[in-house]
Coordinates of C-alpha atoms in Angstrom, one line a residue:
M1 CA 22.2 27.8 -11.4
V2 CA 20.2 24.6 -10.6
A3 CA 22.8 23.5 -8.1
A4 CA 22.9 27.0 -6.6
G5 CA 19.2 26.9 -6.2
E6 CA 19.3 23.5 -4.4
V7 CA 22.0 24.8 -2.0
T8 CA 20.0 28.0 -1.3
I9 CA 16.8 26.3 -0.4
W10 CA 18.4 23.5 1.7
T11 CA 20.5 26.1 3.5
R12 CA 17.5 28.2 4.4
S13 CA 15.5 25.1 5.4
T14 CA 18.4 24.1 7.7
L15 CA 18.8 27.5 9.2
V16 CA 15.2 28.5 9.8
G17 CA 13.3 25.2 9.7
Q18 CA 11.4 24.5 13.0
P19 CA 10.0 21.0 13.7
G20 CA 6.5 21.0 15.0
I21 CA 5.2 19.5 18.2
A22 CA 4.5 15.7 18.0
R23 CA 0.8 15.7 19.0
P24 CA -2.0 18.0 20.2
Q25 CA -1.6 19.2 23.8
V26 CA -3.0 21.7 26.3
S27 CA -0.1 23.6 27.9
A28 CA 0.6 26.5 30.3
L29 CA 2.7 28.9 28.4
S30 CA 4.8 31.9 29.5
G31 CA 6.7 33.9 27.0
V32 CA 7.3 37.1 25.0
V33 CA 4.9 38.5 22.4
L34 CA 6.8 38.7 19.2
E35 CA 3.9 39.9 16.9
R36 CA 0.3 40.8 17.2
R37 CA -2.1 41.0 14.3
E38 CA -5.7 42.2 14.6
E39 CA -8.6 40.3 13.0
P40 CA -11.7 42.3 14.0
A41 CA -13.8 40.5 11.4
K42 CA -13.3 37.3 13.6
A43 CA -13.3 39.2 16.9
R44 CA -9.8 38.0 17.8
A45 CA -6.1 38.9 17.7
R46 CA -3.4 36.6 16.4
L47 CA -0.3 36.4 18.6
V48 CA 3.1 35.0 17.8
L49 CA 4.9 34.0 21.1
R50 CA 8.3 32.8 22.0
V51 CA 7.9 30.2 24.7
A52 CA 9.5 27.1 26.1
L53 CA 7.8 23.7 25.5
E54 CA 8.6 20.5 27.4
A55 CA 9.2 18.4 24.3
L56 CA 11.6 20.8 22.6
P57 CA 15.0 21.7 24.0
D58 CA 15.0 25.4 23.0
P59 CA 12.4 28.1 23.1
V60 CA 10.2 28.1 20.0
R61 CA 7.7 30.3 18.3
V62 CA 4.0 29.4 18.5
R63 CA 0.9 31.2 17.1
V64 CA -2.3 31.4 19.1
N65 CA -5.6 33.1 18.6
L66 CA -6.7 35.4 21.4
P67 CA -10.5 36.2 21.4
Y68 CA -11.2 39.8 22.2
D69 CA -13.3 38.9 25.2
K70 CA -10.2 37.3 26.8
D71 CA -7.8 40.2 25.9
P72 CA -6.8 42.0 29.1
G73 CA -5.2 44.8 27.2
E74 CA -1.5 45.7 27.1
V75 CA -0.8 42.4 25.1
T76 CA 1.5 44.1 22.6
E77 CA 4.9 43.3 21.0
G78 CA 7.5 42.9 23.7
A79 CA 5.1 42.1 26.6
R80 CA 5.6 39.0 28.7
I81 CA 2.4 37.1 29.3
A82 CA 1.2 33.8 30.8
L83 CA -1.7 31.7 29.5
R84 CA -3.1 28.3 28.8
A85 CA -3.6 27.2 25.2
R86 CA -4.7 24.2 23.2
L87 CA -1.8 23.6 20.8
M88 CA -1.8 21.7 17.5
P89 CA 1.0 20.6 15.3
P90 CA 1.2 22.6 12.0
A91 CA -1.3 20.9 9.8
A92 CA -0.2 18.9 6.7
P93 CA -2.5 19.2 3.6
M94 CA -6.0 17.9 4.4
L95 CA -6.3 16.3 1.0
P96 CA -4.1 16.0 -2.1
G97 CA -3.8 19.5 -3.6
A98 CA -4.8 21.3 -0.4
Y99 CA -2.9 24.1 1.2
D100 CA 0.3 22.9 3.0
F101 CA 0.4 24.9 6.2
A102 CA 3.1 22.6 7.7
R103 CA 5.5 23.7 5.0
R104 CA 4.8 27.4 5.5
A105 CA 5.1 27.0 9.3
W106 CA 8.5 25.2 8.9
F107 CA 10.0 28.2 7.1
D108 CA 8.2 30.7 9.4
G109 CA 9.7 29.0 12.4
L110 CA 6.3 28.0 14.0
A111 CA 6.3 24.9 16.2
A112 CA 2.6 24.9 16.9
T113 CA -0.7 26.8 16.5
G114 CA -3.6 27.0 18.8
T115 CA -6.3 28.9 20.8
V116 CA -6.1 30.6 24.1
L117 CA -8.0 28.9 26.9
G118 CA -9.1 31.0 29.9
D119 CA -7.6 34.3 30.9
V120 CA -4.4 35.9 29.9
R121 CA -2.1 37.4 32.6
V122 CA 0.4 40.2 31.7
I123 CA 3.6 39.5 33.6
A124 CA 5.6 42.5 32.3
R125 CA 4.5 45.3 30.0
S126 CA 6.3 46.0 26.8
D127 CA 9.4 48.2 27.1
R128 CA 9.3 49.1 23.5
D129 CA 8.0 52.6 22.7
T130 CA 7.0 51.8 19.2
T131 CA 7.4 49.1 16.5
L132 CA 6.6 48.9 12.9
R133 CA 3.7 46.5 13.7
S134 CA 2.3 48.9 16.3
L135 CA 2.6 51.7 13.7
Q136 CA 0.7 49.6 11.2
R137 CA -2.0 48.7 13.7
S138 CA -2.3 52.4 14.8
L139 CA -2.6 53.5 11.1
A140 CA -5.3 50.8 10.4
E141 CA -7.3 51.8 13.5
H142 CA -7.0 55.5 12.5
V143 CA -8.3 54.8 9.0
R144 CA -11.2 52.7 10.3
A145 CA -12.1 55.4 12.9
R146 CA -12.3 58.0 10.1
L147 CA -14.2 55.8 7.7
G148 CA -16.6 53.2 8.9
G149 CA -18.2 50.2 7.3
S150 CA -16.9 47.9 4.6
S151 CA -15.2 50.8 2.8
G152 CA -13.2 51.6 6.0
T153 CA -11.9 48.1 6.2
I154 CA -10.8 48.2 2.6
A155 CA -9.2 51.6 3.0
A156 CA -7.2 50.3 6.0
A157 CA -6.0 47.4 3.9
F158 CA -4.8 49.9 1.2
A159 CA -3.1 52.2 3.7
S160 CA -1.5 49.6 6.1
G161 CA -1.8 46.1 4.6
D162 CA -4.1 45.1 7.5
R163 CA -6.8 42.9 6.1
G164 CA -8.1 41.5 9.4
A165 CA -11.2 43.6 9.5
I166 CA -12.5 42.9 6.0
A167 CA -15.8 41.0 6.1
T168 CA -15.9 37.5 4.7
A169 CA -18.6 38.3 2.2
D170 CA -16.6 41.3 0.8
E171 CA -13.4 39.2 0.6
D172 CA -15.2 36.4 -1.2
A173 CA -16.8 38.9 -3.6
M174 CA -13.4 40.4 -4.4
R175 CA -11.9 37.0 -4.9
D176 CA -14.7 35.8 -7.2
A177 CA -14.6 39.0 -9.2
G178 CA -10.8 38.6 -9.8
L179 CA -10.0 41.7 -7.6
T180 CA -8.3 40.0 -4.6
H181 CA -4.9 41.3 -5.8
L182 CA -6.1 44.8 -4.9
L183 CA -6.4 43.8 -1.2
S184 CA -2.8 42.6 -1.0
I185 CA -0.1 45.2 -0.9
S186 CA 1.8 44.5 -4.0
G187 CA 2.9 46.0 -7.3
L188 CA -0.2 48.1 -7.9
H189 CA -0.1 49.9 -4.6
V190 CA 3.7 50.4 -4.4
S191 CA 3.8 51.6 -8.0
A192 CA 0.9 54.0 -7.4
L193 CA 2.6 55.5 -4.3
V194 CA 6.1 55.6 -5.8
G195 CA 4.8 57.1 -9.1
A196 CA 2.8 59.7 -7.3
V197 CA 5.7 60.8 -5.1
Y198 CA 8.0 60.9 -8.1
W199 CA 5.6 63.0 -10.2
L200 CA 4.8 65.3 -7.3
V201 CA 8.4 65.9 -6.2
A202 CA 9.6 66.4 -9.8
R203 CA 6.8 69.0 -10.5
L204 CA 7.4 70.9 -7.2
L205 CA 11.2 71.0 -7.8
A206 CA 10.7 72.2 -11.4
L207 CA 8.6 75.1 -10.1
V208 CA 11.7 76.6 -8.3
P209 CA 14.2 77.7 -11.0
W210 CA 17.1 78.1 -8.5
V211 CA 16.7 74.4 -7.5
A212 CA 15.9 73.1 -11.0
L213 CA 19.1 74.7 -12.4
R214 CA 21.4 73.3 -9.8
I215 CA 20.3 69.7 -9.1
R216 CA 19.1 66.8 -11.3
V217 CA 15.4 66.9 -10.8
P218 CA 14.8 63.3 -12.0
L219 CA 17.4 62.0 -9.6
A220 CA 16.0 63.9 -6.7
A221 CA 12.4 62.8 -7.5
A222 CA 13.6 59.2 -7.9
L223 CA 15.3 59.3 -4.5
A224 CA 12.1 60.7 -2.9
G225 CA 10.0 57.9 -4.6
A226 CA 12.5 55.3 -3.4
L227 CA 12.3 56.5 0.2
A228 CA 8.5 56.5 0.0
G229 CA 8.5 53.0 -1.5
L230 CA 10.8 51.6 1.2
G231 CA 8.8 53.2 4.0
Y232 CA 5.5 51.9 2.6
T233 CA 7.0 48.4 2.3
L234 CA 8.2 48.3 5.9
L235 CA 5.0 49.8 7.2
T236 CA 2.8 47.3 5.5
G237 CA 4.6 44.3 6.9
A238 CA 7.3 43.7 4.2
E239 CA 5.6 40.6 2.7
V240 CA 7.3 39.0 -0.2
P241 CA 5.1 40.5 -2.9
T242 CA 5.6 43.9 -1.5
I243 CA 9.4 43.4 -1.4
R244 CA 9.3 42.2 -5.0
S245 CA 7.3 45.3 -6.0
C246 CA 9.6 47.6 -4.0
I247 CA 12.7 46.1 -5.7
G248 CA 11.0 46.6 -9.1
A249 CA 10.0 50.1 -8.3
L250 CA 13.6 51.0 -7.2
L251 CA 14.9 49.5 -10.5
V252 CA 12.4 51.6 -12.5
L253 CA 13.4 54.7 -10.6
G254 CA 17.1 54.0 -11.2
A255 CA 16.4 53.5 -14.9
L256 CA 14.5 56.8 -15.1
A257 CA 17.3 58.6 -13.3
L258 CA 19.8 57.2 -15.8
G259 CA 17.6 57.8 -18.8
R260 CA 17.2 54.1 -19.5
D261 CA 14.2 52.0 -20.5
P262 CA 12.5 51.2 -17.1
L263 CA 10.3 48.3 -18.2
S264 CA 12.3 45.2 -19.2
M265 CA 12.7 41.6 -18.4
R266 CA 16.0 42.4 -16.8
M267 CA 14.1 44.3 -14.1
V268 CA 12.0 41.2 -13.5
A269 CA 15.1 39.0 -13.4
V270 CA 16.9 41.1 -10.8
G271 CA 13.8 41.2 -8.6
G272 CA 13.3 37.5 -8.9
F273 CA 16.9 36.8 -8.2
I274 CA 16.9 38.8 -5.0
V275 CA 13.7 37.2 -3.7
M276 CA 14.9 33.7 -4.5
L277 CA 18.2 34.3 -2.9
F278 CA 16.7 35.4 0.5
W279 CA 13.3 33.7 0.4
P280 CA 13.7 30.7 -1.9
D281 CA 10.7 29.0 -0.3
A282 CA 8.4 31.8 -1.7
V283 CA 8.9 30.3 -5.2
L284 CA 6.3 27.6 -4.4
G285 CA 3.7 30.0 -3.2
P286 CA 0.9 31.6 -5.2
S287 CA 1.9 35.1 -4.3
F288 CA 5.4 34.9 -5.9
Q289 CA 4.1 33.1 -9.0
M290 CA 1.1 35.3 -9.6
S291 CA 2.9 38.6 -9.1
F292 CA 5.9 37.7 -11.3
A293 CA 3.6 36.1 -13.9
A294 CA 1.5 39.3 -14.1
V295 CA 4.6 41.6 -14.6
I296 CA 6.1 39.2 -17.1
A297 CA 2.9 39.1 -19.1
I298 CA 2.6 42.9 -19.1
I299 CA 6.1 43.4 -20.3
A300 CA 6.0 40.6 -22.9
F301 CA 2.7 41.8 -24.3
H302 CA 3.7 45.5 -24.6
S303 CA 7.1 44.5 -26.1
A304 CA 5.5 42.5 -28.9
A305 CA 5.8 44.0 -32.4
P306 CA 2.1 44.2 -33.2
V307 CA 1.4 46.0 -29.9
R308 CA 4.3 48.5 -30.4
S309 CA 3.1 49.3 -33.9
F310 CA -0.4 49.8 -32.6
L311 CA 0.8 52.2 -29.9
A312 CA 3.0 54.1 -32.3
G313 CA 0.2 54.7 -34.8
E314 CA -0.7 58.0 -36.2
H315 CA -1.9 60.8 -33.9
H316 CA -5.7 61.3 -34.3
G317 CA -6.6 63.6 -31.4
P318 CA -7.7 63.0 -27.8
V319 CA -10.8 60.8 -28.5
V320 CA -8.8 58.3 -30.6
R321 CA -6.0 58.3 -28.0
A322 CA -8.5 57.6 -25.2
A323 CA -10.1 54.8 -27.2
R324 CA -6.7 53.3 -28.0
S325 CA -5.7 53.5 -24.3
L326 CA -9.0 51.8 -23.3
M327 CA -8.5 49.0 -25.8
M328 CA -4.9 48.4 -24.6
L329 CA -6.1 48.4 -21.0
L330 CA -8.7 45.8 -21.8
A331 CA -6.3 43.7 -23.9
T332 CA -3.7 43.8 -21.1
G333 CA -6.3 42.7 -18.6
V334 CA -7.3 39.8 -20.8
V335 CA -3.6 38.8 -21.2
I336 CA -3.0 38.9 -17.5
E337 CA -6.1 36.8 -16.7
L338 CA -5.1 34.2 -19.3
A339 CA -1.7 34.0 -17.6
L340 CA -3.0 33.9 -14.0
M341 CA -6.1 31.8 -14.3
P342 CA -4.2 28.4 -14.4
I343 CA -2.0 29.5 -11.5
G344 CA -5.0 30.4 -9.5
L345 CA -6.7 27.2 -10.3
F346 CA -3.6 25.2 -9.4
H347 CA -3.4 26.8 -5.9
F348 CA -7.0 27.7 -5.1
H349 CA -9.0 25.4 -7.4
R350 CA -11.2 28.3 -8.4
A351 CA -10.8 31.5 -10.3
G352 CA -12.9 34.5 -11.4
V353 CA -13.8 34.4 -15.1
Y354 CA -14.7 38.1 -15.6
G355 CA -11.7 39.4 -13.8
S356 CA -10.2 41.1 -16.9
L357 CA -13.4 43.1 -17.4
A358 CA -13.7 44.1 -13.7
N359 CA -10.1 45.2 -13.6
V360 CA -10.6 47.6 -16.5
I361 CA -12.6 49.7 -14.0
A362 CA -11.1 48.6 -10.7
I363 CA -7.4 49.2 -11.4
P364 CA -7.8 52.8 -12.7
L365 CA -10.3 53.5 -9.9
T366 CA -7.8 52.3 -7.3
T367 CA -4.7 53.7 -8.8
F368 CA -5.8 57.2 -9.9
V369 CA -8.7 57.9 -7.4
T370 CA -8.7 55.8 -4.2
M371 CA -5.0 55.6 -3.4
P372 CA -4.3 59.4 -4.0
L373 CA -7.4 60.3 -2.0
I374 CA -6.2 58.1 0.9
G375 CA -2.8 59.8 0.9
M376 CA -4.4 63.2 0.7
A377 CA -6.8 62.4 3.5
L378 CA -4.0 61.2 5.8
L379 CA -2.0 64.4 5.1
L380 CA -5.0 66.6 5.8
D381 CA -5.7 64.7 9.0
L382 CA -2.5 66.3 10.4
T383 CA -4.5 69.6 10.4
G384 CA -7.9 68.0 11.1
L385 CA -9.3 68.8 7.6
G386 CA -9.4 65.3 6.2
G387 CA -13.1 64.7 6.7
P388 CA -14.4 65.6 3.2
V389 CA -11.6 63.7 1.5
W390 CA -12.4 60.6 3.6
W391 CA -16.0 60.9 2.4
L392 CA -14.7 60.8 -1.2
V393 CA -12.6 57.8 -0.3
G394 CA -15.7 56.0 1.0
K395 CA -17.6 56.7 -2.2
S396 CA -14.8 55.4 -4.4
L397 CA -14.5 52.2 -2.3
D398 CA -18.3 51.7 -2.2
L399 CA -18.1 51.8 -6.0
L400 CA -15.3 49.2 -5.9
L401 CA -17.3 46.9 -3.6
A402 CA -20.5 47.3 -5.7
L403 CA -18.5 46.3 -8.8
A404 CA -17.1 43.3 -7.0
H405 CA -20.4 42.0 -5.7
F406 CA -22.1 42.6 -9.1
V407 CA -19.4 40.7 -11.0
A408 CA -19.3 37.9 -8.5
S409 CA -23.0 37.4 -8.6
Q410 CA -23.2 36.9 -12.4
P411 CA -23.8 33.4 -13.8
G412 CA -20.6 31.7 -14.6
A413 CA -18.5 34.3 -12.7
V414 CA -16.4 31.6 -11.0
T415 CA -14.9 28.5 -12.5
A416 CA -13.9 25.6 -10.2
M417 CA -11.6 22.7 -11.0
P418 CA -10.3 19.8 -8.9
P419 CA -6.6 19.5 -8.3
F420 CA -4.7 18.6 -11.5
E421 CA -1.4 17.0 -12.1
A422 CA 1.8 18.9 -11.3
W423 CA 3.3 18.0 -14.6
S424 CA 0.6 19.9 -16.5
Y425 CA 1.1 23.0 -14.4
V426 CA 4.9 22.9 -15.0
L427 CA 4.3 22.4 -18.7
F428 CA 2.0 25.4 -18.8
V429 CA 4.5 27.6 -16.9
G430 CA 7.3 26.5 -19.3
G431 CA 5.2 27.2 -22.3
M432 CA 4.3 30.7 -21.1
L433 CA 7.8 31.5 -20.2
W434 CA 9.0 30.5 -23.7
L435 CA 6.2 32.7 -25.2
A436 CA 7.2 35.6 -23.0
L437 CA 11.0 35.5 -23.1
W438 CA 11.8 34.8 -26.8
A439 CA 11.4 37.3 -29.6
G440 CA 10.1 36.9 -33.1
K441 CA 8.0 34.0 -34.4
V442 CA 9.9 31.4 -32.5
R443 CA 8.2 32.6 -29.4
L444 CA 4.9 31.2 -30.7
L445 CA 6.2 27.7 -30.2
G446 CA 5.4 28.2 -26.5
V447 CA 1.7 28.0 -27.3
L448 CA 2.0 24.3 -28.0
P449 CA 3.0 23.1 -24.5
A450 CA 0.8 25.7 -22.8
G451 CA -2.2 24.6 -24.9
L452 CA -1.5 20.9 -24.2
A453 CA -1.2 21.7 -20.5
V454 CA -4.5 23.6 -20.4
T455 CA -6.2 20.7 -22.2
A456 CA -4.9 18.3 -19.6
M457 CA -6.1 20.6 -16.8
V458 CA -9.6 20.9 -18.3
L459 CA -9.9 17.1 -18.7
T460 CA -8.9 16.4 -15.1
P461 CA -11.7 14.2 -13.7
T462 CA -13.4 15.1 -10.4
P463 CA -12.5 12.6 -7.7
D464 CA -15.4 10.4 -6.6
L465 CA -14.2 10.1 -2.9
L466 CA -12.4 12.6 -0.7
I467 CA -11.2 11.2 2.6
T468 CA -9.3 13.4 5.1
G469 CA -6.2 12.1 6.8
D470 CA -8.0 11.4 10.1
G471 CA -10.8 9.6 8.4
H472 CA -13.3 11.8 10.1
H473 CA -14.6 13.6 7.0
V474 CA -15.7 11.9 3.7
G475 CA -17.0 13.6 0.6
I476 CA -18.8 11.8 -2.3
A477 CA -18.8 13.8 -5.5
N478 CA -20.4 13.4 -8.9
E479 CA -23.8 12.8 -7.4
G480 CA -25.5 15.9 -8.5
P481 CA -24.8 19.6 -7.8
D482 CA -24.1 19.0 -4.0
L483 CA -21.2 17.3 -2.3
I484 CA -22.4 14.4 -0.1
V485 CA -20.5 14.4 3.2
L486 CA -20.4 12.1 6.2
R487 CA -20.2 15.0 8.6
M488 CA -21.0 18.6 8.2
G489 CA -18.2 20.0 10.4
R490 CA -18.4 23.0 12.8
G491 CA -17.3 25.8 10.6
D492 CA -16.8 27.0 7.0
Y493 CA -13.2 25.8 6.8
M494 CA -14.0 22.1 6.2
R495 CA -16.9 23.0 3.9
D496 CA -14.9 25.4 1.7
N497 CA -11.9 23.0 1.4
L498 CA -14.0 20.0 0.5
L499 CA -15.9 21.9 -2.2
E500 CA -12.8 23.5 -3.6
L501 CA -10.9 20.2 -3.8
A502 CA -13.9 18.5 -5.4
G503 CA -14.0 21.3 -8.0
M504 CA -17.6 22.0 -7.2
E505 CA -19.7 25.2 -6.7
G506 CA -22.7 23.6 -4.9
N507 CA -23.4 23.0 -1.2
L508 CA -22.8 20.2 1.2
R509 CA -25.5 17.6 1.9
R510 CA -25.5 15.2 4.8
L511 CA -25.1 11.5 3.9
D512 CA -27.9 10.4 6.1
E513 CA -30.3 12.7 4.1
W514 CA -29.2 11.3 0.7
P515 CA -31.5 8.7 -0.8
G516 CA -28.5 6.5 -1.9
A517 CA -27.4 5.9 1.7
R518 CA -28.7 3.9 4.8
C519 CA -27.4 5.0 8.2
N520 CA -27.6 4.0 11.8
D521 CA -25.8 5.4 14.8
D522 CA -22.6 3.7 14.0
F523 CA -22.2 3.3 10.2
C524 CA -23.5 4.6 6.9
A525 CA -23.7 2.4 3.8
A526 CA -23.9 4.0 0.4
V527 CA -24.1 2.7 -3.2
V528 CA -22.7 4.8 -6.1
Q529 CA -22.9 3.9 -9.7
R530 CA -19.9 4.6 -12.0
G531 CA -20.5 3.4 -15.6
D532 CA -21.6 -0.3 -15.5
R533 CA -20.2 -0.8 -11.9
R534 CA -21.8 -0.3 -8.5
F535 CA -19.6 0.4 -5.6
T536 CA -20.7 -0.2 -2.0
L537 CA -19.2 2.2 0.6
L538 CA -19.2 1.6 4.4
M539 CA -18.3 4.6 6.6
A540 CA -18.0 4.7 10.4
R541 CA -20.0 7.4 12.2
S542 CA -18.9 6.6 15.8
R543 CA -16.3 4.8 17.8
N544 CA -18.7 2.6 19.7
Y545 CA -17.8 -1.0 20.2
I546 CA -19.1 -3.2 17.3
D547 CA -19.3 -6.9 17.4
D548 CA -16.4 -8.4 15.4
M549 CA -18.6 -10.9 13.6
A550 CA -21.1 -8.2 12.5
L551 CA -18.3 -5.8 11.5
A552 CA -16.5 -8.5 9.5
A553 CA -19.8 -9.4 7.7
A554 CA -20.5 -5.8 6.8
C555 CA -16.9 -5.3 5.6
E556 CA -17.2 -8.4 3.4
R557 CA -20.2 -6.9 1.6
A558 CA -18.5 -3.5 1.0
D559 CA -16.0 -2.5 -1.6
I560 CA -14.5 0.4 0.4
V561 CA -14.6 0.9 4.2
V562 CA -13.7 4.3 5.8
A563 CA -13.2 4.8 9.5
D564 CA -11.6 7.3 11.8
R565 CA -10.3 4.5 14.0
R566 CA -8.2 1.4 13.6
L567 CA -10.3 -1.5 12.3
P568 CA -9.6 -5.1 13.2
A569 CA -7.9 -7.5 10.7
S570 CA -11.2 -9.3 10.4
C571 CA -12.6 -6.4 8.5
R572 CA -11.7 -7.3 4.9
P573 CA -13.5 -5.2 2.2
R574 CA -13.2 -6.1 -1.4
M575 CA -11.1 -3.1 -2.5
L576 CA -9.9 -0.7 0.2
K577 CA -9.8 -0.4 3.9
A578 CA -9.1 3.3 4.7
D579 CA -9.0 3.2 8.5
R580 CA -6.8 5.1 10.9
S581 CA -3.7 2.8 10.3
Y582 CA -3.9 3.1 6.6
L583 CA -4.5 6.9 6.5
A584 CA -1.6 7.4 8.9
Q585 CA 0.6 6.1 6.1
T586 CA -1.0 8.0 3.2
G587 CA -2.5 11.1 4.7
G588 CA -5.7 12.3 3.1
I589 CA -6.6 10.6 -0.2
S590 CA -8.8 11.1 -3.2
V591 CA -10.2 8.2 -5.2
D592 CA -11.4 8.1 -8.8
L593 CA -13.6 5.0 -9.0
A594 CA -13.8 5.0 -12.7
S595 CA -10.1 4.8 -13.3
G596 CA -9.2 3.4 -9.9
R597 CA -6.6 6.1 -9.3
I598 CA -5.7 6.9 -5.7
R599 CA -3.9 10.2 -4.9
T600 CA -2.4 10.6 -1.5
V601 CA -0.9 13.5 0.5
A602 CA 2.1 11.4 1.2
E603 CA 3.1 11.2 -2.5
T604 CA 3.6 15.0 -2.5
Q605 CA 5.7 15.3 0.6
G606 CA 9.0 13.5 0.3
Q607 CA 11.5 13.3 3.1
H608 CA 11.2 16.9 4.5
G609 CA 11.2 18.0 8.1
W610 CA 7.7 19.5 8.0
Y611 CA 6.0 16.2 7.2
R612 CA 5.8 13.7 10.0
W613 CA 6.0 10.1 8.6
P614 CA 4.7 7.4 11.0
E615 CA 7.0 4.7 12.3
P616 CA 7.8 2.2 11.1
H617 CA 8.4 4.2 8.0
L618 CA 6.5 3.0 4.9
R619 CA 8.3 4.1 1.8
F620 CA 6.0 5.5 -0.9
H621 CA 6.9 3.0 -3.6
D622 CA 5.8 0.2 -1.2
M623 CA 2.5 2.1 -0.6
Q624 CA 2.1 2.5 -4.3
R625 CA 2.6 -1.2 -4.8
R626 CA 0.1 -2.1 -2.2
D627 CA -2.5 0.4 -3.4
A628 CA -2.0 0.0 -7.1
I629 CA -5.0 -0.3 -9.3
R630 CA -5.3 -3.5 -11.2
T631 CA -7.7 -3.9 -14.0
A632 CA -9.4 -7.3 -14.1
P633 CA -11.6 -8.5 -17.0
G634 CA -14.9 -6.7 -16.8
S635 CA -14.0 -4.6 -13.8
Q636 CA -11.6 -2.0 -12.3
N637 CA -10.8 -2.0 -8.6
V638 CA -8.5 -0.6 -6.0
V639 CA -6.5 -3.5 -4.6
G640 CA -6.9 -3.7 -0.8
E641 CA -6.8 -6.9 1.2
A642 CA -9.0 -9.0 -1.1
P643 CA -9.7 -8.9 -4.9
A644 CA -13.0 -7.6 -6.2
P645 CA -15.3 -10.0 -7.9
S646 CA -16.2 -9.5 -11.5
A647 CA -19.5 -8.0 -12.6
Q648 CA -20.9 -11.4 -13.4
E649 CA -19.9 -12.9 -10.0
R650 CA -21.6 -10.0 -8.2

C-alpha cells in the first residue's frame, strides 16, 4: 500500500504538474476563459485563462484578478479575451510553516498568477449556453438578491458554495469561533440535504398505499437522496471535501437500503481510498485531514462501549431523552474540537478555543433550521412566494453571525502557536488513529503518543526573527505583545502571515518607532536581549549605494545582517549574513536566538517541480553544515562567516 501510494502521487504529479514561469513579467495575453469566480467582497472576479506564454512551449493555465471597474461584461466561461497582466510565479512558502501555494498551483495546473492591467477586450463571446459554474454564479446572485447584507452572503455560500461575497470581518469571526466549517460545503451540508430528501421522499411514498406496496420505499428514497447529493456536489464546485462527503452519503444511503449499519469505519475507509486514488495531493491539505478526522472522531466516540451503554440506558420520558441528547451533542463537539485543534494549529497556527460550545448551537441551527428554510425558499421562489421564508432565513443567519461575533470577542477565544515540528504532528495523528481504530482497552495506548505530541507542540518556542525569502520583511518577536517589523507592508496579507507564523495575537509595530532600534534612511540597527546575551541586528531599508568601508565597519559590529539585496564580501557579521544571495538558497527563515536554531523553507521542499532551486544547486545538507549552530563556551551563535566572540570578549 505504501508503494501504491508513492506510485499514485508521482503519477498524478507527472500527469498534471505544471511548472511555473521563471520570473515576474508583464505580458499581453490572449486566451479562453476556463473559469470565473466572483469575489464581491474584494470588488473583483478571479479568472482562470488558457493562454500561450513565450517561455513555455504549450498553452498553460494562468489565474488573474479582474477588478470590477475593468470588467467589460461578457467575460464568462468560454469567451476569448485579450488583456495585459502582471504575472508572478506561484509563490513558495513565505516562511517555514507558511502556506505552500506553489505546490497547490502545481497540482491545479497553474503556471502563473497575477492582476489585470488596463482594459479587457472581448474577442469572441462564449458559445456555451450554460455551465455548472454559471449555474452556481446565478444561484448565488439570486440568493443575494433575495436576501441582502451579511446574512445573504452566508446564505449564498450555503446554497451554492460561493464564499466570495462574505465580508472579511464575518469570515474572521466565524474562524475564531470555530465555525468556519459551516462556510465550506462539506459533510454537514451534504448530509443535511441528503437526509432531508431521503426523509421527505420516504414519507411521501409511504402516504400512497399503491406505491408503498409495490416498490421498496427505502431504496427509492435512497436513490432520490443520492441524486440530490450528486447534484448538490456538482453545483457547489465539486471540491474534495464535498466529494468525500458525497461518497460518504452515498455509502450511508446504500447501507440504509440494504438494512446495514450506515456509520462505520469501513465507510470512512472507502471514501478515503477513493479520494486518495484520484486526488492524492489532497492528503496534505487541511480540508482532507480535518474532514476525515471529524468523521473518524464521531464514529469512534459513538462506538465506544461507555457511550453505547449511556445511549442504551433506560427510557425516562422526553425531558430525560432531550437532556441526554444535549449532553451527547456537547460531548461530541468537545471530542471533535480536541481532534481538530492540533490539525488547525499545524496548518493555520491559530484555532478557536470555544468552538465546541459554539457548535452546540450552530450545528443544529444550520442543519435543522437554516438549510431546510433555504431549500424551501428556493422552491417557493418558483411561484414567487419565497419572500416570507427568506425573512426567516435571514433571522436564523443573523443569529448565527451574532453567535460567531460574540464567541470570537470573548477573552481567550483564540489560541495562536508558532509552527511546530512535523514529527510531533505525525506522532499526534498516529496516536489518535490508534485510539480511534482499535477496540477495547488497548486503544488507550494511543493517548501516550498523542499526549507526548501535544506536549511538544505546546513547548514549541516562538522564533525570535522572521525573515522572508526576499529579505524585504523582517519580524522581531518576543519583545512584548506586538511584533516589531522592518516594513509594514501594503495590505493585510503580510501582517496576518507574520503574526500567525510568530504565534502572536498582537499588532505590528514599526521598527523605527521601537525604543530598542536606531534607524536612518538606509539601515536600522536593533539590540535584543536573550538570557545573558545581547544580539545586534542590522537591517537594510533601501538599496542606495553605501560606502564599502562604512558598510564593512557596520557589519563587523553586528551579529546578524539582513538585506533585500546582495551584500559585498566585505560585509562580515559575527553570526549570519542573510542577504539576497543567502536567502535565494534557503528561502524564508526563522531564527531562534536562544537555541541558535535556523529553520528554512528549503528544508521542507525537496526535489519537487514546484520549488525552484537556484543554480548552482546548493544541497540542503551543505546548507545545514554551513548554517549549523555551534555552541561555544559561554555563548550560542549561528555560524556565518566569522565566529562570535564570547561574552567576556564582548
